[in-house]
Amino acid sequence: MYLGLKEMRHEKLRYGLLSGVLLLIALVVFMLAGLANGLSNGNRQAIDNWQATDVYLAQNANETLSASQVKLADQSLIKGDQTAPLATLSGTLRTAKNAHKTTVSALATTRNSFIMPKIVSGHRINGQNQLLISESLTADGYKLGQTVRLGTTTKTVKIVGTYASSTYMISPTVYTDIATLNRLKAMPVTSGKQQTVNGFVTKNGQFKTSDHGSLQRLTMATFINKLPGYSAEQLTLNTMIYFLFAIALAIIGIFMFVLTLQKQALFGVLKVQGIGTAHILAALLTQSVAMALIGIVIGLGITVGLAQIMPAGLPFAINWGQFGLYGLALLAAAVVGALLSWRTVANIDPAVAIG
């Protein structure tokens, strides 16, 4: 260990360059992980806030909420600790004179539903044509008491409350009641049990009987994975991260192998002096771990610093547990890369190496 660290102090440029390469790899890994987390949170934040366990959709909807259409009366087929109908609409939230336009995900449920968000300011929905908005929308100029339009309709709704910032499918959310959303969507039925909704959200739900009607039950994990583009998006970014682990392993392995070939004569002298293969290999491992730690720590520091100055619209989130796991994976890649040279070190013949 001492020999490895002493050589690094003497050969600062050589080992500094490799530490710099590992720093760049670590930085890209952490940035991609942050972007993957940010995109994941942006797609599912509202869903996570529900703290639900199951979703019930139409069987022919291909497990996709937006493609599902069921009747409010179908809720009678489901039992659970809590059950809430859910309807959605993706559209543009705009003021009466189009001074402000923002793409939002509108979610509708019953007024006292467990998925209705907690109010930060204003009051809960207690009448027709009322709207709750995510607190993040206030930065775009929307405010309490304001009359706005949603989608392409000319019908208006009034903002009566705000709640903690929330997103669904990357867009900020707004909440209203089912009858109001159906009026905005110009549905033929806007009251009673025959209203159309997209599905039902439950806590510990199950079907009451073997007659499921046109419904199918999805776990929340399955429902999230079926969000349009969610799985492909996460798979793409995670695959890039896994390739970077392989690249880190290859870089360390090649560097240490070349270094071992260059220092065969030195290792031969060390073996003549009684220093064994295990001791030499320990020195190589120490160098690999030290370079990896330098790259990981500095890369993580730069990532955290960049996160503080990123634009608010950029989906980026730090998950310390995941970052720690990825840091350990990079460290493991460095260790495995160094171990690839063990056979070369073990086969060094002092007499041949010294010449």
PDB file of C-alpha atoms in Angstrom, residues 29-30 242 245 296 319-332:
ATOM      1  CA  VAL A  29     -22.671   8.725 -14.352  1.00  0.00           C
ATOM      2  CA  PHE A  30     -23.975  11.048 -11.629  1.00  0.00           C
ATOM      3  CA  TYR A 242     -24.055   0.560 -17.043  1.00  0.00           C
ATOM      4  CA  PHE A 245     -19.207   1.166 -15.512  1.00  0.00           C
ATOM      5  CA  ILE A 296     -15.802   9.792  -7.521  1.00  0.00           C
ATOM      6  CA  ASN A 319     -30.949  10.375  -4.851  1.00  0.00           C
ATOM      7  CA  TRP A 320     -28.159   9.943  -2.302  1.00  0.00           C
ATOM      8  CA  GLY A 321     -28.754   6.223  -1.884  1.00  0.00           C
ATOM      9  CA  GLN A 322     -28.520   5.647  -5.623  1.00  0.00           C
ATOM     10  CA  PHE A 323     -25.480   7.917  -5.955  1.00  0.00           C
ATOM     11  CA  GLY A 324     -23.785   5.975  -3.161  1.00  0.00           C
ATOM     12  CA  LEU A 325     -24.536   2.699  -4.925  1.00  0.00           C
ATOM     13  CA  TYR A 326     -23.176   4.003  -8.229  1.00  0.00           C
ATOM     14  CA  GLY A 327     -20.074   5.300  -6.448  1.00  0.00           C
ATOM     15  CA  LEU A 328     -19.470   1.819  -5.003  1.00  0.00           C
ATOM     16  CA  ALA A 329     -20.027   0.305  -8.463  1.00  0.00           C
ATOM     17  CA  LEU A 330     -17.351   2.582  -9.939  1.00  0.00           C
ATOM     18  CA  LEU A 331     -15.040   1.655  -7.070  1.00  0.00           C
ATOM     19  CA  ALA A 332     -15.689  -2.037  -7.706  1.00  0.00           C
TER      20      ALA A 332
END
